[in-house]
mmCIF file of C-alpha atoms in Angstrom:
data_model
loop_
_atom_site.group_PDB
_atom_site.id
_atom_site.type_symbol
_atom_site.label_atom_id
_atom_site.label_comp_id
_atom_site.label_asym_id
_atom_site.label_seq_id
_atom_site.Cartn_x
_atom_site.Cartn_y
_atom_site.Cartn_z
ATOM 1 C CA MET V 1 -114.071 -74.557 116.696
ATOM 2 C CA ILE V 2 -111.121 -72.391 117.705
ATOM 3 C CA LYS V 3 -109.584 -73.306 121.023
ATOM 4 C CA VAL V 4 -108.210 -70.309 122.920
ATOM 5 C CA SER V 5 -105.436 -70.992 125.396
ATOM 6 C CA TYR V 6 -103.375 -69.021 127.871
ATOM 7 C CA GLY V 7 -99.866 -70.405 128.326
ATOM 8 C CA SER V 8 -100.153 -74.075 128.705
ATOM 9 C CA LYS V 9 -103.724 -73.961 129.974
ATOM 10 C CA SER V 10 -106.969 -73.398 128.206
ATOM 11 C CA LEU V 11 -109.494 -70.773 129.380
ATOM 12 C CA ASN V 12 -111.695 -73.583 130.550
ATOM 13 C CA ASP V 13 -108.895 -74.917 132.707
ATOM 14 C CA LEU V 14 -108.211 -71.444 134.138
ATOM 15 C CA ASN V 15 -111.834 -70.805 134.896
ATOM 16 C CA ARG V 16 -112.291 -74.218 136.421
ATOM 17 C CA ASN V 17 -109.098 -74.185 138.459
ATOM 18 C CA ASN V 18 -109.126 -70.548 139.650
ATOM 19 C CA TYR V 19 -112.779 -69.880 140.302
ATOM 20 C CA HIS V 20 -115.054 -72.862 140.370
ATOM 21 C CA ASN V 21 -112.944 -75.053 142.559
ATOM 22 C CA LYS V 22 -111.154 -72.376 144.597
ATOM 23 C CA LYS V 23 -111.784 -72.645 148.328
ATOM 24 C CA LYS V 24 -112.816 -69.520 150.286
ATOM 25 C CA VAL V 25 -110.264 -68.263 152.784
ATOM 26 C CA LYS V 26 -111.793 -68.076 156.224
ATOM 27 C CA ALA V 27 -111.672 -64.553 157.725
ATOM 28 C CA ASP V 28 -109.435 -64.028 160.723
ATOM 29 C CA PRO V 29 -111.719 -63.003 163.680
ATOM 30 C CA GLN V 30 -108.926 -60.968 165.250
ATOM 31 C CA GLN V 31 -108.344 -59.070 162.041
ATOM 32 C CA GLU V 32 -112.056 -58.363 161.682
ATOM 33 C CA LYS V 33 -112.115 -57.052 165.226
ATOM 34 C CA ILE V 34 -109.212 -54.714 164.516
ATOM 35 C CA GLN V 35 -110.874 -53.462 161.327
ATOM 36 C CA ASN V 36 -114.126 -52.766 163.155
ATOM 37 C CA MET V 37 -112.228 -50.924 165.865
ATOM 38 C CA LEU V 38 -110.465 -48.797 163.228
ATOM 39 C CA LYS V 39 -113.806 -47.983 161.578
ATOM 40 C CA SER V 40 -115.240 -46.967 164.944
ATOM 41 C CA VAL V 41 -112.245 -44.748 165.701
ATOM 42 C CA MET V 42 -112.429 -43.094 162.279
ATOM 43 C CA SER V 43 -116.163 -42.524 162.642
ATOM 44 C CA GLY V 44 -115.660 -40.995 166.081
ATOM 45 C CA ALA V 45 -112.867 -38.767 164.802
ATOM 46 C CA GLU V 46 -115.069 -37.548 161.956
ATOM 47 C CA GLY V 47 -117.803 -36.697 164.469
ATOM 48 C CA VAL V 48 -115.376 -34.737 166.645
ATOM 49 C CA ILE V 49 -113.993 -32.823 163.664
ATOM 50 C CA ARG V 50 -117.505 -32.066 162.394
ATOM 51 C CA LYS V 51 -118.529 -30.821 165.832
ATOM 52 C CA GLN V 52 -115.434 -28.605 166.068
ATOM 53 C CA ILE V 53 -116.158 -27.093 162.655
ATOM 54 C CA GLU V 54 -119.775 -26.380 163.628
ATOM 55 C CA GLN V 55 -118.624 -24.851 166.914
ATOM 56 C CA GLN V 56 -116.121 -22.634 165.118
ATOM 57 C CA LYS V 57 -118.840 -21.460 162.724
ATOM 58 C CA ALA V 58 -121.167 -20.705 165.647
ATOM 59 C CA GLU V 59 -118.430 -18.803 167.501
ATOM 60 C CA LYS V 60 -117.615 -16.783 164.378
ATOM 61 C CA LYS V 61 -121.285 -15.893 163.865
ATOM 62 C CA ASN V 62 -121.626 -14.991 167.547
ATOM 63 C CA MET V 63 -118.592 -12.704 167.392
ATOM 64 C CA ASN V 64 -119.881 -11.069 164.203
ATOM 65 C CA ASP V 65 -123.192 -10.421 165.973
ATOM 66 C CA ILE V 66 -121.318 -8.917 168.935
ATOM 67 C CA LEU V 67 -119.246 -6.651 166.679
ATOM 68 C CA GLU V 68 -122.400 -5.530 164.872
ATOM 69 C CA SER V 69 -124.152 -4.840 168.178
ATOM 70 C CA ALA V 70 -121.100 -2.990 169.494
ATOM 71 C CA GLU V 71 -121.138 -0.676 166.482
ATOM 72 C CA GLY V 72 -124.785 0.148 167.123
ATOM 73 C CA LEU V 73 -124.278 0.667 170.860
ATOM 74 C CA PHE V 74 -121.106 2.744 170.679
ATOM 75 C CA GLY V 75 -121.759 4.503 167.394
ATOM 76 C CA THR V 76 -118.401 3.477 165.954
ATOM 77 C CA LYS V 77 -116.974 0.452 164.178
ATOM 78 C CA ALA V 78 -115.175 -2.151 166.259
ATOM 79 C CA ASN V 79 -111.708 -3.062 164.943
ATOM 80 C CA THR V 80 -110.002 -6.417 165.503
ATOM 81 C CA GLU V 81 -106.556 -5.800 167.002
ATOM 82 C CA SER V 82 -105.528 -9.448 167.377
ATOM 83 C CA ASP V 83 -107.052 -12.904 167.814
ATOM 84 C CA ASN V 84 -108.341 -11.887 171.249
ATOM 85 C CA ASN V 85 -108.374 -8.069 171.335
ATOM 86 C CA ILE V 86 -110.890 -5.675 169.810
ATOM 87 C CA SER V 87 -110.618 -1.892 169.750
ATOM 88 C CA ILE V 88 -113.561 0.493 170.009
ATOM 89 C CA ASP V 89 -112.880 4.194 169.648
ATOM 90 C CA GLY V 90 -109.277 3.569 170.728
ATOM 91 C CA THR V 91 -110.259 1.510 173.778
ATOM 92 C CA VAL V 92 -109.165 -2.130 173.721
ATOM 93 C CA PHE V 93 -111.334 -4.982 175.022
ATOM 94 C CA THR V 94 -110.718 -8.690 175.099
ATOM 95 C CA LYS V 95 -113.401 -10.672 173.276
ATOM 96 C CA ASP V 96 -114.808 -11.835 176.610
ATOM 97 C CA GLU V 97 -114.896 -8.290 178.042
ATOM 98 C CA LEU V 98 -116.627 -6.961 174.944
ATOM 99 C CA GLN V 99 -119.146 -9.795 174.812
ATOM 100 C CA LYS V 100 -120.176 -9.252 178.435
ATOM 101 C CA SER V 101 -120.250 -5.451 178.086
ATOM 102 C CA VAL V 102 -122.379 -5.614 174.946
ATOM 103 C CA GLY V 103 -124.739 -8.062 176.666
ATOM 104 C CA LEU V 104 -125.092 -5.710 179.632
ATOM 105 C CA LEU V 105 -125.785 -2.646 177.491
ATOM 106 C CA LYS V 106 -128.287 -4.479 175.292
ATOM 107 C CA GLY V 107 -130.057 -5.757 178.385
ATOM 108 C CA ALA V 108 -130.136 -2.273 179.894
ATOM 109 C CA GLN V 109 -131.464 -0.586 176.782
ATOM 110 C CA GLY V 110 -134.041 -3.295 176.221
ATOM 111 C CA GLU V 111 -135.328 -3.058 179.772
ATOM 112 C CA LEU V 112 -135.588 0.742 179.674
ATOM 113 C CA SER V 113 -137.209 0.827 176.231
ATOM 114 C CA SER V 114 -139.874 -1.677 177.218
ATOM 115 C CA HIS V 115 -141.222 0.701 179.878
ATOM 116 C CA ILE V 116 -141.145 3.967 177.943
ATOM 117 C CA THR V 117 -144.644 4.677 176.680
ATOM 118 C CA GLU V 118 -145.432 4.554 172.973
ATOM 119 C CA SER V 119 -145.727 8.334 173.039
ATOM 120 C CA LYS V 120 -142.054 8.490 174.191
ATOM 121 C CA LEU V 121 -143.129 10.642 177.129
ATOM 122 C CA LEU V 122 -141.484 10.002 180.502
ATOM 123 C CA ASP V 123 -143.123 9.473 183.877
ATOM 124 C CA TYR V 124 -141.423 9.458 187.287
ATOM 125 C CA LEU V 125 -141.014 5.691 187.086
ATOM 126 C CA ASN V 126 -138.810 6.037 183.998
ATOM 127 C CA TYR V 127 -136.437 8.399 185.794
ATOM 128 C CA GLY V 128 -136.183 5.895 188.623
ATOM 129 C CA GLN V 129 -135.333 3.130 186.158
ATOM 130 C CA PHE V 130 -132.701 5.286 184.478
ATOM 131 C CA GLU V 131 -130.849 5.680 187.754
ATOM 132 C CA VAL V 132 -131.197 2.021 188.727
ATOM 133 C CA VAL V 133 -129.526 1.012 185.477
ATOM 134 C CA ARG V 134 -126.852 3.712 185.704
ATOM 135 C CA ASN V 135 -125.977 2.554 189.213
ATOM 136 C CA ILE V 136 -125.641 -1.127 188.317
ATOM 137 C CA VAL V 137 -123.737 -0.529 185.074
ATOM 138 C CA ASP V 138 -121.323 1.848 186.813
ATOM 139 C CA LYS V 139 -120.597 -0.689 189.562
ATOM 140 C CA TYR V 140 -120.138 -3.437 186.993
ATOM 141 C CA SER V 141 -117.663 -1.264 185.091
ATOM 142 C CA LYS V 142 -115.610 -0.461 188.177
ATOM 143 C CA LYS V 143 -115.478 -4.117 189.201
ATOM 144 C CA ASN V 144 -114.810 -5.750 185.825
ATOM 145 C CA LEU V 145 -113.286 -3.167 183.461
ATOM 146 C CA ASN V 146 -110.434 -0.674 183.415
ATOM 147 C CA THR V 147 -111.058 3.073 183.589
ATOM 148 C CA GLU V 148 -111.148 3.667 179.820
ATOM 149 C CA GLN V 149 -113.449 0.717 179.196
ATOM 150 C CA GLY V 150 -115.768 1.789 182.006
ATOM 151 C CA GLU V 151 -115.981 5.328 180.675
ATOM 152 C CA LEU V 152 -116.938 4.038 177.232
ATOM 153 C CA ILE V 153 -119.639 1.721 178.614
ATOM 154 C CA ASN V 154 -121.166 4.451 180.785
ATOM 155 C CA LYS V 155 -120.974 6.930 177.927
ATOM 156 C CA ALA V 156 -122.969 4.580 175.683
ATOM 157 C CA LEU V 157 -125.634 4.089 178.360
ATOM 158 C CA ASN V 158 -125.894 7.786 179.160
ATOM 159 C CA SER V 159 -126.145 8.586 175.458
ATOM 160 C CA PHE V 160 -129.178 6.287 175.194
ATOM 161 C CA ILE V 161 -130.812 7.867 178.266
ATOM 162 C CA ASP V 162 -130.035 11.400 177.049
ATOM 163 C CA LYS V 163 -131.706 10.653 173.718
ATOM 164 C CA ALA V 164 -134.831 9.418 175.494
ATOM 165 C CA GLN V 165 -134.944 12.594 177.597
ATOM 166 C CA ASP V 166 -134.290 14.844 174.593
ATOM 167 C CA LEU V 167 -137.116 13.185 172.668
ATOM 168 C CA ASN V 168 -139.411 13.667 175.657
ATOM 169 C CA GLU V 169 -138.562 17.378 175.803
ATOM 170 C CA ASN V 170 -138.965 17.860 172.054
ATOM 171 C CA ILE V 171 -142.426 16.290 172.124
ATOM 172 C CA ILE V 172 -143.418 18.536 175.044
ATOM 173 C CA LYS V 173 -142.276 21.621 173.120
ATOM 174 C CA ARG V 174 -144.238 20.608 170.036
ATOM 175 C CA PHE V 175 -147.505 19.427 171.525
ATOM 176 C CA PHE V 176 -147.874 20.597 175.142
ATOM 177 C CA GLU V 177 -148.329 23.749 177.119
ATOM 178 C CA LYS V 178 -147.529 24.466 180.757
ATOM 179 C CA THR V 179 -150.140 24.377 183.493
ATOM 180 C CA GLN V 180 -150.102 25.306 187.170
ATOM 181 C CA ASP V 181 -150.176 21.719 188.384
ATOM 182 C CA GLN V 182 -147.290 20.781 190.657
ATOM 183 C CA TYR V 183 -146.346 17.313 189.423
ATOM 184 C CA TYR V 184 -147.963 16.860 186.016
ATOM 185 C CA GLY V 185 -147.730 20.410 184.796
ATOM 186 C CA TYR V 186 -148.377 19.891 181.088
ATOM 187 C CA LYS V 187 -151.443 19.410 178.942
ATOM 188 C CA VAL V 188 -151.877 18.912 175.230
ATOM 189 C CA ALA V 189 -151.944 22.358 173.601
ATOM 190 C CA ASP V 190 -155.130 23.497 171.888
ATOM 191 C CA THR V 191 -153.117 24.021 168.697
ATOM 192 C CA ALA V 192 -151.647 20.494 168.698
ATOM 193 C CA VAL V 193 -152.598 18.150 165.898
ATOM 194 C CA ILE V 194 -153.480 15.036 167.854
ATOM 195 C CA ASP V 195 -153.183 12.790 164.807
ATOM 196 C CA ASP V 196 -149.459 13.511 164.828
ATOM 197 C CA LEU V 197 -149.180 12.074 168.328
ATOM 198 C CA ALA V 198 -152.058 9.658 168.608
ATOM 199 C CA THR V 199 -151.000 8.147 171.920
ATOM 200 C CA VAL V 200 -151.151 11.467 173.787
ATOM 201 C CA THR V 201 -154.514 12.373 175.318
ATOM 202 C CA ASP V 202 -155.774 15.127 177.563
ATOM 203 C CA ASP V 203 -154.603 13.147 180.586
ATOM 204 C CA LYS V 204 -151.619 14.580 182.449
ATOM 205 C CA VAL V 205 -149.038 11.956 181.536
ATOM 206 C CA VAL V 206 -145.795 13.923 181.568
ATOM 207 C CA ALA V 207 -143.638 14.127 184.703
ATOM 208 C CA SER V 208 -142.748 17.787 185.163
ATOM 209 C CA ASN V 209 -141.533 18.369 188.726
ATOM 210 C CA LEU V 210 -137.734 18.633 188.518
ATOM 211 C CA GLU V 211 -137.311 18.593 192.294
ATOM 212 C CA LEU V 212 -139.128 15.254 192.557
ATOM 213 C CA ILE V 213 -137.157 13.845 189.616
ATOM 214 C CA ASN V 214 -133.898 14.845 191.295
ATOM 215 C CA ARG V 215 -134.951 13.268 194.590
ATOM 216 C CA ILE V 216 -135.804 10.013 192.808
ATOM 217 C CA THR V 217 -132.516 9.865 190.906
ATOM 218 C CA THR V 218 -130.527 10.731 194.036
ATOM 219 C CA LEU V 219 -132.295 7.960 195.946
ATOM 220 C CA PHE V 220 -131.453 5.218 193.448
ATOM 221 C CA SER V 221 -127.935 6.466 192.751
ATOM 222 C CA THR V 222 -126.798 5.415 196.249
ATOM 223 C CA VAL V 223 -128.535 2.034 196.600
ATOM 224 C CA ASP V 224 -126.531 -1.180 196.944
ATOM 225 C CA PHE V 225 -128.590 -3.361 194.622
ATOM 226 C CA SER V 226 -126.759 -6.504 195.710
ATOM 227 C CA ASP V 227 -128.475 -6.148 199.088
ATOM 228 C CA GLU V 228 -132.144 -7.142 199.009
ATOM 229 C CA ALA V 229 -132.997 -5.156 202.140
ATOM 230 C CA SER V 230 -131.519 -1.993 200.619
ATOM 231 C CA VAL V 231 -133.542 -2.486 197.452
ATOM 232 C CA THR V 232 -136.770 -2.995 199.411
ATOM 233 C CA LYS V 233 -136.083 0.112 201.499
ATOM 234 C CA ALA V 234 -135.316 2.252 198.434
ATOM 235 C CA ILE V 235 -138.479 1.201 196.596
ATOM 236 C CA LYS V 236 -140.538 1.938 199.696
ATOM 237 C CA GLU V 237 -139.028 5.451 199.849
ATOM 238 C CA TYR V 238 -139.690 5.893 196.136
ATOM 239 C CA LYS V 239 -143.372 5.050 196.613
ATOM 240 C CA GLU V 240 -143.593 7.639 199.376
ATOM 241 C CA LEU V 241 -141.997 10.241 197.091
ATOM 242 C CA VAL V 242 -144.343 9.686 194.137
ATOM 243 C CA THR V 243 -147.583 9.243 196.104
ATOM 244 C CA PRO V 244 -148.348 13.017 196.214
ATOM 245 C CA ALA V 245 -147.771 13.190 192.454
ATOM 246 C CA TYR V 246 -150.146 10.319 191.733
ATOM 247 C CA LYS V 247 -152.759 11.819 194.023
ATOM 248 C CA GLU V 248 -152.691 14.889 191.799
ATOM 249 C CA VAL V 249 -154.166 12.867 188.923
ATOM 250 C CA THR V 250 -156.478 10.504 190.780
ATOM 251 C CA GLU V 251 -158.556 10.531 193.940
ATOM 252 C CA ASP V 252 -159.428 6.866 193.533
ATOM 253 C CA GLU V 253 -157.538 4.970 196.249
ATOM 254 C CA GLU V 254 -157.735 1.697 194.343
ATOM 255 C CA LYS V 255 -156.204 3.237 191.225
ATOM 256 C CA LEU V 256 -153.530 4.855 193.362
ATOM 257 C CA GLU V 257 -152.588 1.535 194.939
ATOM 258 C CA ASP V 258 -152.591 -0.161 191.558
ATOM 259 C CA LYS V 259 -150.196 2.442 190.195
ATOM 260 C CA LEU V 260 -147.862 2.179 193.200
ATOM 261 C CA SER V 261 -147.893 -1.621 192.978
ATOM 262 C CA TYR V 262 -147.107 -1.455 189.282
ATOM 263 C CA ASP V 263 -144.132 0.828 189.942
ATOM 264 C CA GLU V 264 -142.871 -1.458 192.704
ATOM 265 C CA LEU V 265 -143.027 -4.576 190.535
ATOM 266 C CA THR V 266 -141.470 -2.769 187.589
ATOM 267 C CA LEU V 267 -138.535 -1.481 189.624
ATOM 268 C CA GLU V 268 -137.954 -4.919 191.126
ATOM 269 C CA LYS V 269 -137.962 -6.451 187.645
ATOM 270 C CA THR V 270 -135.556 -3.807 186.371
ATOM 271 C CA VAL V 271 -133.117 -4.472 189.201
ATOM 272 C CA LYS V 272 -133.215 -8.245 188.673
ATOM 273 C CA SER V 273 -132.965 -8.003 184.887
ATOM 274 C CA ILE V 274 -129.940 -5.704 184.910
ATOM 275 C CA LEU V 275 -128.177 -7.684 187.625
ATOM 276 C CA ALA V 276 -128.674 -10.795 185.491
ATOM 277 C CA ALA V 277 -127.370 -9.007 182.404
ATOM 278 C CA ALA V 278 -124.322 -7.900 184.408
ATOM 279 C CA HIS V 279 -123.528 -11.570 184.902
ATOM 280 C CA GLY V 280 -124.299 -12.565 181.325
ATOM 281 C CA MET V 281 -127.246 -14.641 182.429
ATOM 282 C CA ASN V 282 -130.927 -14.807 181.571
ATOM 283 C CA HIS V 283 -131.990 -15.436 185.133
ATOM 284 C CA ILE V 284 -131.853 -13.517 188.376
ATOM 285 C CA SER V 285 -128.516 -12.910 190.039
ATOM 286 C CA ASP V 286 -127.966 -11.823 193.588
ATOM 287 C CA GLU V 287 -125.212 -9.291 193.138
ATOM 288 C CA ALA V 288 -123.828 -6.816 190.664
#
């Protein structure tokens, strides 16, 4: 049998001396405590870094969404000027100014669109809403933006409203003919192909009295929507203005009251929604 040795000791001696009979060194409690503290600190640091990375990703996605929305709202690409400045059609916004302005415009367009009928035809209520939104957005612009920024915001809103009115007029030209009625002076033409505009019926659904429309828009253009009493007074005057028009299409008092109540609630909702959007919030605010 060959005996293998290492130095002056055999493998058996090494194994026996270094492993089998070696005593375990008792861990230092203080050292263990320090190691556990270091692990805890490292774990906490990793969590903070991970959270910061996730937040940065969310902020980047949010800004990309804002830039995409801005392009749709303003009809032109938004260009990044610096870490905090963005240019739209030559007008510079800070990121915060642009985010709030985009939120306001999206809120305004969403609120107006939700109350335009599927047929895209406009009633007197829609003209009232247009002016409510114009009023609030204009005041927001004067309070929070410079002249150039305000002009761009109002231009985008007015462009949306103009398109809605142009579409209304184009539909009237294609499918309606004038009548002698004072407030709803259009009816579907005998030559119209109803299948092309399925939501339009023989009912008089198109607001046609320009004098009444002008009185409604003038009324809401001067209201201080931050004052609840002023809002209540304006809506009451609006209901008085449109009552003769609604009586032209119904003699049923219950239907008349239902329609007036609907308009009142809708206008109140529009005011509250746009005031909230002006503050970048999803709930009701008390001032513009």
